[in-house]
Short mmCIF file of C-alpha atoms in Angstrom, two decimals:
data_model
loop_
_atom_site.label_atom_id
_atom_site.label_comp_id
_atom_site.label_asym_id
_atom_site.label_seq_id
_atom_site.Cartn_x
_atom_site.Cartn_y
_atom_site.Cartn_z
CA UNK F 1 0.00 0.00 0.00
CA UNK F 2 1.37 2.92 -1.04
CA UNK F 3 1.61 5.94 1.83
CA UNK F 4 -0.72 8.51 2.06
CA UNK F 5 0.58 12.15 2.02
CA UNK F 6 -1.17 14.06 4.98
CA UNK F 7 -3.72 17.08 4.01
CA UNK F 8 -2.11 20.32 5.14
CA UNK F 9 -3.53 22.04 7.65
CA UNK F 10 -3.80 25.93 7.31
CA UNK F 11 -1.53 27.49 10.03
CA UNK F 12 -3.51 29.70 11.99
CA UNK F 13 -3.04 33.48 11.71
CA UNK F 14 -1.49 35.14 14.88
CA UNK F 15 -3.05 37.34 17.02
CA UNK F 16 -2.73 41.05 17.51
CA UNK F 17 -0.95 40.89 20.39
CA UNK F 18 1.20 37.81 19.24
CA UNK F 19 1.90 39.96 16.39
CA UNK F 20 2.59 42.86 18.01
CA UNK F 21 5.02 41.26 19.96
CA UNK F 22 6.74 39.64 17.09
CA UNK F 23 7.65 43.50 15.95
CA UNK F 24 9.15 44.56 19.29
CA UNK F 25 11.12 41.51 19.31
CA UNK F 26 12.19 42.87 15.63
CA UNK F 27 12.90 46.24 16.39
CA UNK F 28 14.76 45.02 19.54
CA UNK F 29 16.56 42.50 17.37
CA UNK F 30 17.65 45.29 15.14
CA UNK F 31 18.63 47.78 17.63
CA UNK F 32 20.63 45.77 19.61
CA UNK F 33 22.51 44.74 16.48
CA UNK F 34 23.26 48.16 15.17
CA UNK F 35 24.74 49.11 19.13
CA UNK F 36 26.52 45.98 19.24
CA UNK F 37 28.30 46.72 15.53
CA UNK F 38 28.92 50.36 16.67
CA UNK F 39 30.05 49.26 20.00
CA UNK F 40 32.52 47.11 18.79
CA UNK F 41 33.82 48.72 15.43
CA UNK F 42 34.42 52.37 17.22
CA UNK F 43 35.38 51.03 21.15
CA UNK F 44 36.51 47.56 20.71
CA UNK F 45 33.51 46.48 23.12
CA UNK F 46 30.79 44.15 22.93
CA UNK F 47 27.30 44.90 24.00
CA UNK F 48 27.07 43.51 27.23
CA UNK F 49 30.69 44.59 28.37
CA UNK F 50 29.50 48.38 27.55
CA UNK F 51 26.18 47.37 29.87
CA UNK F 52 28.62 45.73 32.58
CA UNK F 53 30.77 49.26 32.33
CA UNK F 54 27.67 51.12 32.55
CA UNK F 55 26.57 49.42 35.97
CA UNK F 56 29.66 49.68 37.97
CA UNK F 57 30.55 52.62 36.72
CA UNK F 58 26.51 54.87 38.06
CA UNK F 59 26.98 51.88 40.96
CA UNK F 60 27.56 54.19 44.50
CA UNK F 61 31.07 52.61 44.78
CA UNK F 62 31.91 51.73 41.05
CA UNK F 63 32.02 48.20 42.00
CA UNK F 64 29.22 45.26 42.27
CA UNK F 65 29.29 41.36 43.14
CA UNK F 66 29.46 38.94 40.70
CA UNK F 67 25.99 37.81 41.10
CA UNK F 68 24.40 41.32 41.08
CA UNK F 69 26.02 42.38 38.03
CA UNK F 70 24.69 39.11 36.10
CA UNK F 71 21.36 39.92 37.35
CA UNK F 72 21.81 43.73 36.12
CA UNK F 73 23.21 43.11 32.28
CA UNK F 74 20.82 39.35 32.48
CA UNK F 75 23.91 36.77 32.34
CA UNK F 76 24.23 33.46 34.07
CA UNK F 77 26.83 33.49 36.00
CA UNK F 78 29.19 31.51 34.25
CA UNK F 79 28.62 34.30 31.00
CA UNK F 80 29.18 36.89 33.50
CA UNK F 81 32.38 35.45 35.08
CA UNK F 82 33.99 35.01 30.94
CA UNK F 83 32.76 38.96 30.61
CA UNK F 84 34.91 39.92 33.61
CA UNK F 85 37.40 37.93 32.60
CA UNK F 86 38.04 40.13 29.01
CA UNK F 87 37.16 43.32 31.70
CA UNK F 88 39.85 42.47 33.66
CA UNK F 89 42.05 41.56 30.68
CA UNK F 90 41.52 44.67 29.37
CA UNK F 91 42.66 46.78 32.79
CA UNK F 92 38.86 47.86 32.46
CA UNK F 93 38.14 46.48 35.88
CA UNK F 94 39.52 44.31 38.46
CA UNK F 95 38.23 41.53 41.15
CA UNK F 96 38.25 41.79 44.83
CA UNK F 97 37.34 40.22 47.28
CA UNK F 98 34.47 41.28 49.68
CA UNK F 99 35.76 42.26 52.85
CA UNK F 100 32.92 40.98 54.98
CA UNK F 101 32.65 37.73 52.95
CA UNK F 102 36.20 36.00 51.23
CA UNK F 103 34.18 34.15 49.36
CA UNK F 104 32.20 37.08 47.85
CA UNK F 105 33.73 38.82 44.75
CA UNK F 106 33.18 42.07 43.93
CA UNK F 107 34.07 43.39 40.16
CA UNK F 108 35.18 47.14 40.29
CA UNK F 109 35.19 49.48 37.49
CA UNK F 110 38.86 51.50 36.95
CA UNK F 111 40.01 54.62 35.59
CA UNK F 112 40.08 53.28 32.05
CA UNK F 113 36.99 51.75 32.42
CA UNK F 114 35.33 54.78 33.27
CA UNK F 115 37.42 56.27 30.35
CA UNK F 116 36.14 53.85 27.97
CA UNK F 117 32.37 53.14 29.05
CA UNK F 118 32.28 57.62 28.87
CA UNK F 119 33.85 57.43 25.16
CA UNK F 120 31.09 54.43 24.34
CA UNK F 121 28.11 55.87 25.77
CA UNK F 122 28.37 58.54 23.08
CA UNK F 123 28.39 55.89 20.23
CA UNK F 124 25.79 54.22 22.29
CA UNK F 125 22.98 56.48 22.53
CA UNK F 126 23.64 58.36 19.05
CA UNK F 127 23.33 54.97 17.43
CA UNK F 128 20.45 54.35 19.23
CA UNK F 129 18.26 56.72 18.68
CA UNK F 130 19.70 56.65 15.01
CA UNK F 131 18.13 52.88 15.01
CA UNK F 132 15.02 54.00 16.65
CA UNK F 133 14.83 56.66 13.75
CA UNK F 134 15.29 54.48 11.34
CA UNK F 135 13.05 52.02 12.49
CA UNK F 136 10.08 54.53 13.20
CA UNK F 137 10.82 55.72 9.44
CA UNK F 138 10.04 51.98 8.08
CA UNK F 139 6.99 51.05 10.16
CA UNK F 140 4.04 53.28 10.79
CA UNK F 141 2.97 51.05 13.63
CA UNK F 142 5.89 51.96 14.99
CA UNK F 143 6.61 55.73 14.66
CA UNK F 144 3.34 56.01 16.68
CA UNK F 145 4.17 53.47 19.62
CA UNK F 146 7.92 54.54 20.00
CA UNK F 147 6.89 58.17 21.56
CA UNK F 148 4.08 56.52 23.47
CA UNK F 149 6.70 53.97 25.34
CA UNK F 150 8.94 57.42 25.72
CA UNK F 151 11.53 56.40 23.05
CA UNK F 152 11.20 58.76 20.40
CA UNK F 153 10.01 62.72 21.04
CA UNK F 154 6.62 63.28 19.32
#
C-alpha cells in the first residue's frame, strides 16, 4: 500500500498581540545589532561589556558582586564570570574580594573603564536613537508606539 501524504492544515493566523510582539522583538533585534556593531567597530567592546561598564561605573562605589552584576546586564553566571574575565584583561576592571565575605567577589570598574564606558556611551545612545529613527521611518505602527513607550520625542 502505497503511503498517504497528509492534508495540510492551514496554520492559523497570529493574534494582535502575538503579532505585536513579534515587531518589538524585531525592532529590539535590530537595535541591539546596530549598538553591538557600533560598539565594537568604534570602542573595541561588545554589547554587554558596555552594559557591565555602565553598571559599575553609576553603581555608588563603582564596584558590584558577581551575582548582582549578572542579574543587572541578564547573564548566568558563568557568561558573567567570561565577561569579567576580558574586563579584567583589558585593565577595564579588576576583582576583589568582599571584605565581609572571602568568598564574595566584587568586580570594580577603573580609571580606564570609566574612560572607555564615557567614550562608548556617546556611540551608544547616538546609534540608538539613530536605530530607533530608522526604524520609526520603516513602520508606521511603529513611529506612533515609540513616543508613546517614551523612546522617540513626538
Amino acid at each position: 500500500m502505497a503511503p498517504t501524504t497528509p492534508t495540510p492544515h492551514p496554520a492559523p493566523a497570529p493574534s494582535a498581540v502575538s503579532s505585536s510582539w513579534n515587531d518589538v522583538l524585531l525592532l529590539h533585534a535590530r537595535v541591539e545589532n546596530a549598538l553591538a556593531t557600533a560598539l565594537q567597530r568604534r570602542h573595541g567592546i561588545g554589547l554587554s561589556e558596555y552594559r557591565a561598564l555602565g553598571h559599575l561605573a553609576t553603581s555608588d562605589a563603582g564596584e558590584l558582586r558577581m551575582q548582582e552584576l549578572a542579574d543587572r546586564i541578564g547573564l548566568n553566571q558563568s557568561s558573567v564570570t567570561r565577561l569579567v574575565t576580558r574586563l579584567n584583561t583589558a585593565d577595564l576592571t579588576y576583582r576583589d574580594l568582599c571584605p565581609d565575605d572571602k568568598r564574595g567577589v566584587y568586580t570594580v570598574i577603573t580609571d580606564a573603564g570609566r574612560a572607555r564606558y564615557t567614550e562608548a556611551n556617546v556611540t551608544y545612545e547616538a546609534t540608538l536613537r539613530t536605530a530607533l529613527e530608522e526604524a520609526a521611518q520603516a513602520d508606521p505602527r511603529l513611529a506612533a508606539a515609540l513616543p508613546a513607550l517614551g523612546l522617540l520625542d513626538r
